[in-house]
Short mmCIF file of C-alpha atoms in Angstrom, two decimals:
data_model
loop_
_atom_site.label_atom_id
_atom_site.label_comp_id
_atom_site.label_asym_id
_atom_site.label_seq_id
_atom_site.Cartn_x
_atom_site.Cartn_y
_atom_site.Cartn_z
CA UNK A 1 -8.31 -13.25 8.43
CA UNK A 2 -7.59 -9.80 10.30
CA UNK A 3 -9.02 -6.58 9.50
CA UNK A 4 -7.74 -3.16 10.03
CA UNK A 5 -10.62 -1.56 11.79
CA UNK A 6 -11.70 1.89 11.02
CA UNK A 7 -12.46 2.60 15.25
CA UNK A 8 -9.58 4.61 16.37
CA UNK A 9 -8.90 1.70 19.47
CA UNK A 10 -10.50 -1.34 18.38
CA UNK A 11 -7.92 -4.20 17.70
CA UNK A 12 -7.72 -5.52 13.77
CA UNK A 13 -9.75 -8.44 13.67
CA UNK A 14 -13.08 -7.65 15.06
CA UNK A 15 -15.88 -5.93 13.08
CA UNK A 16 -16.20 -5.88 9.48
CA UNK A 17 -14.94 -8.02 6.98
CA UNK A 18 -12.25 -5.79 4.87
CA UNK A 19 -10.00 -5.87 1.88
CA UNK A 20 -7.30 -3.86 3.07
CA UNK A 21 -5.60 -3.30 -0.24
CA UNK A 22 -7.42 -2.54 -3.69
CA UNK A 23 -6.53 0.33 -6.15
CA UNK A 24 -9.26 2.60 -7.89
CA UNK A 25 -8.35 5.96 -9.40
CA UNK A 26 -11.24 8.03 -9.08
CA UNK A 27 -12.43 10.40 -12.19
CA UNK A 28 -10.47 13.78 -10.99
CA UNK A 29 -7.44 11.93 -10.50
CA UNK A 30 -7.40 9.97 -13.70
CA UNK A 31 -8.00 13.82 -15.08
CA UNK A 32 -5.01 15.30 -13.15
CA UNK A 33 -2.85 11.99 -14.90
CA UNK A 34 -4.07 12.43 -17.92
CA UNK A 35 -2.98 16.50 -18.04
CA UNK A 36 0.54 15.33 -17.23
CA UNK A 37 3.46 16.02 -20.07
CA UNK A 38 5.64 13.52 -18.38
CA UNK A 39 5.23 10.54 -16.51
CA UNK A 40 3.21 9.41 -14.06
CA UNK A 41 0.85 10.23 -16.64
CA UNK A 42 -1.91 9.15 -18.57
CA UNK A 43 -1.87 8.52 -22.59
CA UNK A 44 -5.26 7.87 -24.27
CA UNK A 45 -5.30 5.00 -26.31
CA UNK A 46 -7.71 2.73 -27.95
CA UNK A 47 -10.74 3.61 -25.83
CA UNK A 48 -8.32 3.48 -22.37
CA UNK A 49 -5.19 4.50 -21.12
CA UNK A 50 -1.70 4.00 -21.81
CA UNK A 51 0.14 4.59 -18.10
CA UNK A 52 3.69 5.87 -18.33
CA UNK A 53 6.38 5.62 -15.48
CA UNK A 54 9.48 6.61 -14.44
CA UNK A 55 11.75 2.90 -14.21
CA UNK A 56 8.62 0.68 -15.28
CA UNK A 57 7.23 -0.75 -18.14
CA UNK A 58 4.74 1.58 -19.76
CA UNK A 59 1.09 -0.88 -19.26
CA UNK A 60 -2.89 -0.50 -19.88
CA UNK A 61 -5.28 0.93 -17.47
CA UNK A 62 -8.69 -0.05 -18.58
CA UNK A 63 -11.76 2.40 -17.90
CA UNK A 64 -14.23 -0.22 -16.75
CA UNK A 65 -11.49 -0.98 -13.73
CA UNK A 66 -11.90 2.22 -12.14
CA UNK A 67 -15.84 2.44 -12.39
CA UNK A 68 -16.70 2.94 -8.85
CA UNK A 69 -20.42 1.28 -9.50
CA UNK A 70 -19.52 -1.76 -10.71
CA UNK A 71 -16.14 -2.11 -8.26
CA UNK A 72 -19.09 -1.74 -5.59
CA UNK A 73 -20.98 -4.44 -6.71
CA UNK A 74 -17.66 -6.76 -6.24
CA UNK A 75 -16.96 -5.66 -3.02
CA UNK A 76 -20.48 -7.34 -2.30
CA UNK A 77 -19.93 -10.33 -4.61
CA UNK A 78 -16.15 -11.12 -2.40
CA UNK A 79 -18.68 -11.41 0.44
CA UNK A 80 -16.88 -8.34 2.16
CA UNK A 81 -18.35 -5.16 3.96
CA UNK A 82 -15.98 -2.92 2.88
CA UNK A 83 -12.84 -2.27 0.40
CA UNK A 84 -9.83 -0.45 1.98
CA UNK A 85 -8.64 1.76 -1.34
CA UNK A 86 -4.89 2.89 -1.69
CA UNK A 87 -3.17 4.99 -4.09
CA UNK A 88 -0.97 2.79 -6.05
CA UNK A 89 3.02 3.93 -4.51
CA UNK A 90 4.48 2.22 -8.14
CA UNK A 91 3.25 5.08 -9.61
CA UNK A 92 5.55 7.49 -7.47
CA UNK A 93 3.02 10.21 -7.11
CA UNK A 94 4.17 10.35 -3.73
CA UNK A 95 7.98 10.46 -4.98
CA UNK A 96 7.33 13.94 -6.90
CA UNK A 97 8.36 17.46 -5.84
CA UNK A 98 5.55 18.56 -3.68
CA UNK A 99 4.09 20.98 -6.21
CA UNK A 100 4.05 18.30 -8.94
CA UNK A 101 2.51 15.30 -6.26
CA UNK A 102 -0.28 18.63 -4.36
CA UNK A 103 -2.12 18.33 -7.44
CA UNK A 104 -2.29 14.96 -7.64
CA UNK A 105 -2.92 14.17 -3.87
CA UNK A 106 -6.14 16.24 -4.12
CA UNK A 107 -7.39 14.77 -6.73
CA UNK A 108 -6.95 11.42 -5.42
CA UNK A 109 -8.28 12.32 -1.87
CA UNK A 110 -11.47 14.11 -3.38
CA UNK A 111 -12.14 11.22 -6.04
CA UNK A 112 -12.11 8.54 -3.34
CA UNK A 113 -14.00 10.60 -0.57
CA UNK A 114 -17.03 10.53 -3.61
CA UNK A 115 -17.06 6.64 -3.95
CA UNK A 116 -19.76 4.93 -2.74
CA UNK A 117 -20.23 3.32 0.81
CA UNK A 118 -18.72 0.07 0.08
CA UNK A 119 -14.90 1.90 0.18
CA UNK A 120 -13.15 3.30 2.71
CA UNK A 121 -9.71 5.10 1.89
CA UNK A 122 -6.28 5.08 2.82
CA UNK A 123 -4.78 8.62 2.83
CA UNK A 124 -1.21 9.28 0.84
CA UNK A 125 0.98 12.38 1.09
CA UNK A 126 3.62 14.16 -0.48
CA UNK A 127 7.13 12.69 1.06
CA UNK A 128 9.15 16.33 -0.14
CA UNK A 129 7.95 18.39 2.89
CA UNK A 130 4.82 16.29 4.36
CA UNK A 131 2.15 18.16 5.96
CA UNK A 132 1.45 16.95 8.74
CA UNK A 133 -1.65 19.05 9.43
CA UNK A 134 -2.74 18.07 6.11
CA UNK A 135 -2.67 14.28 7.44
CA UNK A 136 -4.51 15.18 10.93
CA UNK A 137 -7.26 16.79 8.51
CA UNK A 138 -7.42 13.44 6.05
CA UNK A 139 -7.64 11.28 9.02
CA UNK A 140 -10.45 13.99 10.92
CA UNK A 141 -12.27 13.00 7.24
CA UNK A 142 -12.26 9.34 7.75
CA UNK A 143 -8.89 8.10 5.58
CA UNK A 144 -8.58 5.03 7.79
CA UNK A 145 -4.54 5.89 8.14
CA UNK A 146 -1.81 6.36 6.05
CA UNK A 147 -0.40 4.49 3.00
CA UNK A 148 4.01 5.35 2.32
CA UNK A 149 6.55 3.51 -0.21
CA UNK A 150 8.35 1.05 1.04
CA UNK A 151 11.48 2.90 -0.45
CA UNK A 152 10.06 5.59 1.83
CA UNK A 153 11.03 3.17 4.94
CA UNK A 154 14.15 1.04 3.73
CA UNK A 155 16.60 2.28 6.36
CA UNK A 156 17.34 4.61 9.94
CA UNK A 157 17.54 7.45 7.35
CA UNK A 158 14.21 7.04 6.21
CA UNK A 159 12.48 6.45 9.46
CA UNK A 160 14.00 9.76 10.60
CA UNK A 161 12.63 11.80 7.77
CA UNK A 162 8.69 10.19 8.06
CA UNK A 163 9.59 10.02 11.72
CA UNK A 164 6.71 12.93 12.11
CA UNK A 165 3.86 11.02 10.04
CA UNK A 166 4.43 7.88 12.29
CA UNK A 167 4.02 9.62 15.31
CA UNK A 168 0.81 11.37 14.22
CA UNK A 169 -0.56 7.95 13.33
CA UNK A 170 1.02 6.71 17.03
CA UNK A 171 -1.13 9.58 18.75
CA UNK A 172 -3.97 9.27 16.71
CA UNK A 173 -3.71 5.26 16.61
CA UNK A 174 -4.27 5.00 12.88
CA UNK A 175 -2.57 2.33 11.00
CA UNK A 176 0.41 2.87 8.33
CA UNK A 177 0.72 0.57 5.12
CA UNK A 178 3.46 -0.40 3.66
CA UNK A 179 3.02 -0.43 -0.06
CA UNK A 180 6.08 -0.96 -3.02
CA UNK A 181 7.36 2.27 -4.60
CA UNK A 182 9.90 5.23 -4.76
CA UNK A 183 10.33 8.28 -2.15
CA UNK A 184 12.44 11.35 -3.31
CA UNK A 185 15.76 10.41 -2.14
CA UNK A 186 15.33 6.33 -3.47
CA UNK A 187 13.80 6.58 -7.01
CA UNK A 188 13.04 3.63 -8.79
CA UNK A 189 15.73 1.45 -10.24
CA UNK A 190 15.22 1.46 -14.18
CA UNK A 191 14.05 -1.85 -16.00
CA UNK A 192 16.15 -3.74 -17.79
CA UNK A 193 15.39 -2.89 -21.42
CA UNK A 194 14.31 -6.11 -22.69
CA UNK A 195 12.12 -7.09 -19.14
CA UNK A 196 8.67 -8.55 -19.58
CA UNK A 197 5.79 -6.71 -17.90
CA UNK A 198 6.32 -8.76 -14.83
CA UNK A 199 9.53 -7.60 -13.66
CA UNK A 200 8.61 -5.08 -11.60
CA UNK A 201 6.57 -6.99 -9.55
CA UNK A 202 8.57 -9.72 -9.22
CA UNK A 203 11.68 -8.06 -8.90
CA UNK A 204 11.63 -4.43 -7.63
CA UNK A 205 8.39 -4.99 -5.31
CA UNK A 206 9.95 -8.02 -3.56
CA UNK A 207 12.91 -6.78 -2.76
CA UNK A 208 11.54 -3.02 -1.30
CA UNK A 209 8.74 -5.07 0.56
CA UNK A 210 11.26 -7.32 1.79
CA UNK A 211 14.06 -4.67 3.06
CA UNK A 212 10.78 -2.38 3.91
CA UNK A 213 10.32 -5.73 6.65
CA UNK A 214 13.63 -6.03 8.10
CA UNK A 215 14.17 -1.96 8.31
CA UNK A 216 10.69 -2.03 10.42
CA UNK A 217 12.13 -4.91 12.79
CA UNK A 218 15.63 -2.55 13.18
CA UNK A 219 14.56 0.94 13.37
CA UNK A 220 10.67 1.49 13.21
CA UNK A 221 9.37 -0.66 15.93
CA UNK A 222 12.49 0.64 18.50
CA UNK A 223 11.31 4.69 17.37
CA UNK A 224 7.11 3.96 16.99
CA UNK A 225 6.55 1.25 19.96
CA UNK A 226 2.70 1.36 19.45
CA UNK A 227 2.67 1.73 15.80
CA UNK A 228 0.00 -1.22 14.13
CA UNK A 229 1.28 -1.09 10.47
CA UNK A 230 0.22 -3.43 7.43
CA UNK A 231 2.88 -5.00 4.99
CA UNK A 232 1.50 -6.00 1.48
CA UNK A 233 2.33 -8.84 -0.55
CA UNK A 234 3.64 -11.07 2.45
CA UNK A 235 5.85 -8.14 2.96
CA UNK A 236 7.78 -9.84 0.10
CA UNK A 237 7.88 -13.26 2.14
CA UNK A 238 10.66 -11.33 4.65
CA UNK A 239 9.27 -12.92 7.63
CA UNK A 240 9.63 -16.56 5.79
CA UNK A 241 13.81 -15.32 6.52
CA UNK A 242 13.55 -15.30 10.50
CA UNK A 243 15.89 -18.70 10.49
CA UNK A 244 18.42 -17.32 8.07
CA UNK A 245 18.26 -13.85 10.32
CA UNK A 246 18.69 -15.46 13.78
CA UNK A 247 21.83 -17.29 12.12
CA UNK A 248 23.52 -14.16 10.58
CA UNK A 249 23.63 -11.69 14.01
CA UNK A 250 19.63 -10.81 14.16
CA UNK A 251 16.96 -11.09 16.57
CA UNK A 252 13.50 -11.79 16.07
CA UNK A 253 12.11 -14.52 18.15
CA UNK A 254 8.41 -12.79 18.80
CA UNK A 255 5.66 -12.69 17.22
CA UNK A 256 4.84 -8.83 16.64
CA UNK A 257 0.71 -8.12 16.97
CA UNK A 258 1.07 -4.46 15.82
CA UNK A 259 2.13 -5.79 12.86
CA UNK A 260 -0.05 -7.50 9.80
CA UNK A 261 -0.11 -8.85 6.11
CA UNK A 262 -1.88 -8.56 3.52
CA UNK A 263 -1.87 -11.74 0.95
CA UNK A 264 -1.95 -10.03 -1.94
CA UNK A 265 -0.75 -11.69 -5.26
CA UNK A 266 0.26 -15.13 -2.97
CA UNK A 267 -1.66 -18.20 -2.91
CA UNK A 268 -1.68 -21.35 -0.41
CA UNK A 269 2.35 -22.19 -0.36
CA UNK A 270 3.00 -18.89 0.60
CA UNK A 271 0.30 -18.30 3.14
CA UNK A 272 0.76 -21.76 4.48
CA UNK A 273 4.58 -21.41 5.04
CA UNK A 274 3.98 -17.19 6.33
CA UNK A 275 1.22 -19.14 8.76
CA UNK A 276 3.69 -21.17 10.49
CA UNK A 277 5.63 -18.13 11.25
CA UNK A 278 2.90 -15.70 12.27
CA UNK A 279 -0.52 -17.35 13.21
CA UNK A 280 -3.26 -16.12 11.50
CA UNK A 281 -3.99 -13.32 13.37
CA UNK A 282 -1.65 -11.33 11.65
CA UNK A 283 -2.89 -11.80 8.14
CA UNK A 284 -5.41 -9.80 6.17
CA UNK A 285 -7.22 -9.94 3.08
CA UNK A 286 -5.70 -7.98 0.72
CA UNK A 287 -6.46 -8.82 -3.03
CA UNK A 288 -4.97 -6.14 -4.72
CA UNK A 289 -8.09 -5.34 -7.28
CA UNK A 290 -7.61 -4.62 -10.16
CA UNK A 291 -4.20 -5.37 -10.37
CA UNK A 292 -4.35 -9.00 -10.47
CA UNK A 293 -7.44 -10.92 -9.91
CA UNK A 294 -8.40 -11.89 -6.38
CA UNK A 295 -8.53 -15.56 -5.50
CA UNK A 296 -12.20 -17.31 -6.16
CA UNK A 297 -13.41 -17.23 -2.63
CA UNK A 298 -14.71 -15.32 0.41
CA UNK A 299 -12.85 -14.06 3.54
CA UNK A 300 -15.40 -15.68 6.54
CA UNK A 301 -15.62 -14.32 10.00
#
């Protein structure tokens, strides 16, 4: 499995063995969540959380998830070096007017600069007015690159309006991923009222990661030629539709090594079938911690 590598010019794949893609909300930013009066927030209930959003099912976030000490002892158990940790998009922190999401940012980019040595971080940013300054300075503090919704990236319109981010990861070769959830101008879609807690997931996250795929292969790689960007989740199995887009008008006959996967939430069909498109160069380990539980075994080199 690829890596994204921390080195500003070393190619994924070489150097430490990484989980690109696990979630831990560090202690200031579960306190800036929990100060909220409407969602994203934070609800305390029964010795946890109850976590509130905009278009989602409201679901549990349980303390002992987010305790950096013993998260660090299962980055060692996983056999890995180091855990890659993202805010999660679904949230829509990002999505927020800037002085709603500057609050929130800061908390999350203090919290995870504090964990301990087994975590690296992937920066976020407001999507109302990003700073791009603000990004230069996150990425001058080690963020390994930057993390945007896949709502954020869904169409020309939206690679125009992050156009700015993408080139400051371009000149400073950092990597971009691609994560489900809102921006401003595409919030999330609501829930059917009677949908189990997996809907989301199965429905909303598929379908952005999947459009997020196709709107990279149309507009982003054409406007960011040296952009290396990360899709999670298979990028919702869109590359498994190369036959159906070659028939309908579309080209993609190339295999693309600025671009990677994460294999969060899939298991062997999946990987095998996204392996006979891609090669395995262009995967990484990406478990998704603590969101689901990562599959029982370790990444080699």
């Amino acid at each position: 499995m690829a890596v994204v590598s921390r080195t500003d010019d070393a190619p994924p794949g070489q150097g430490e063995r990484v989980d690109v893609h696990q979630h831990l909300w560090p202690e200031p930013l579960l306190a800036a969540l929990a100060a909220r009066r409407s969602s994203p927030r934070l609800v305390p209930e029964r010795g946890g959380w109850r976590l509130e959003l905009d278009g989602e099912p409201d679901c549990r976030v349980e303390p002992t998830d987010h305790d950096p000490g013993l998260r660090a002892s299962f980055v060692a158990a996983d056999g890995l070096d180091r855990a890659l940790v993202s805010l999660s998009s679904p949230v829509g922190i990002e999505a927020l007017p800037r002085h709603e999401a500057a609050p929130l940012l800061e908390a999350y980019h203090a919290g995870v600069s504090a964990l301990p040595p087994a975590f690296g971080a992937w920066a976020a940013t407001a999507l109302d007015g990003p700073d791009l300054d603000e990004l230069d300075d996150l990425l001058d503090a080690g963020f390994v690159g930057l993390q945007l919704p896949a709502a954020a990236l869904a169409d020309g319109e939206g690679y125009v309006r992050c156009g700015p981010l993408l080139e400051v990861l371009e000149r400073r070769s950092r990597p971009l991923l691609v994560h489900p959830g809102p921006a401003p101008w595409a919030p999330n879609a609501p829930a059917p009222a009677d949908a189990p807690g997996w809907w989301p997931a199965l429905a909303a996250y598929v379908t952005q990661m999947s459009i997020a795929w196709h709107a990279f292969l149309q507009w982003g790689r054409p406007r960011h030629p040296t952009l290396r960007v990360a899709f999670v989740m298979l990028a919702g199995l869109g590359p498994l539709h190369g036959e159906r887009l070659r028939a309908r008008g579309g080209a993609y006959a190339t295999i693309d090594h600025g671009v990677f996967l994460d294999a969060s939430s899939y298991g062997p069909t999946a990987l095998d079938a996204t392996l006979r498109v891609l090669g395995v160069d262009q995967l990484l380990h990406g478990s998704d911690r603590p969101v689901v539980d990562p599959p029982r075994h370790t990444f080699g080199d």
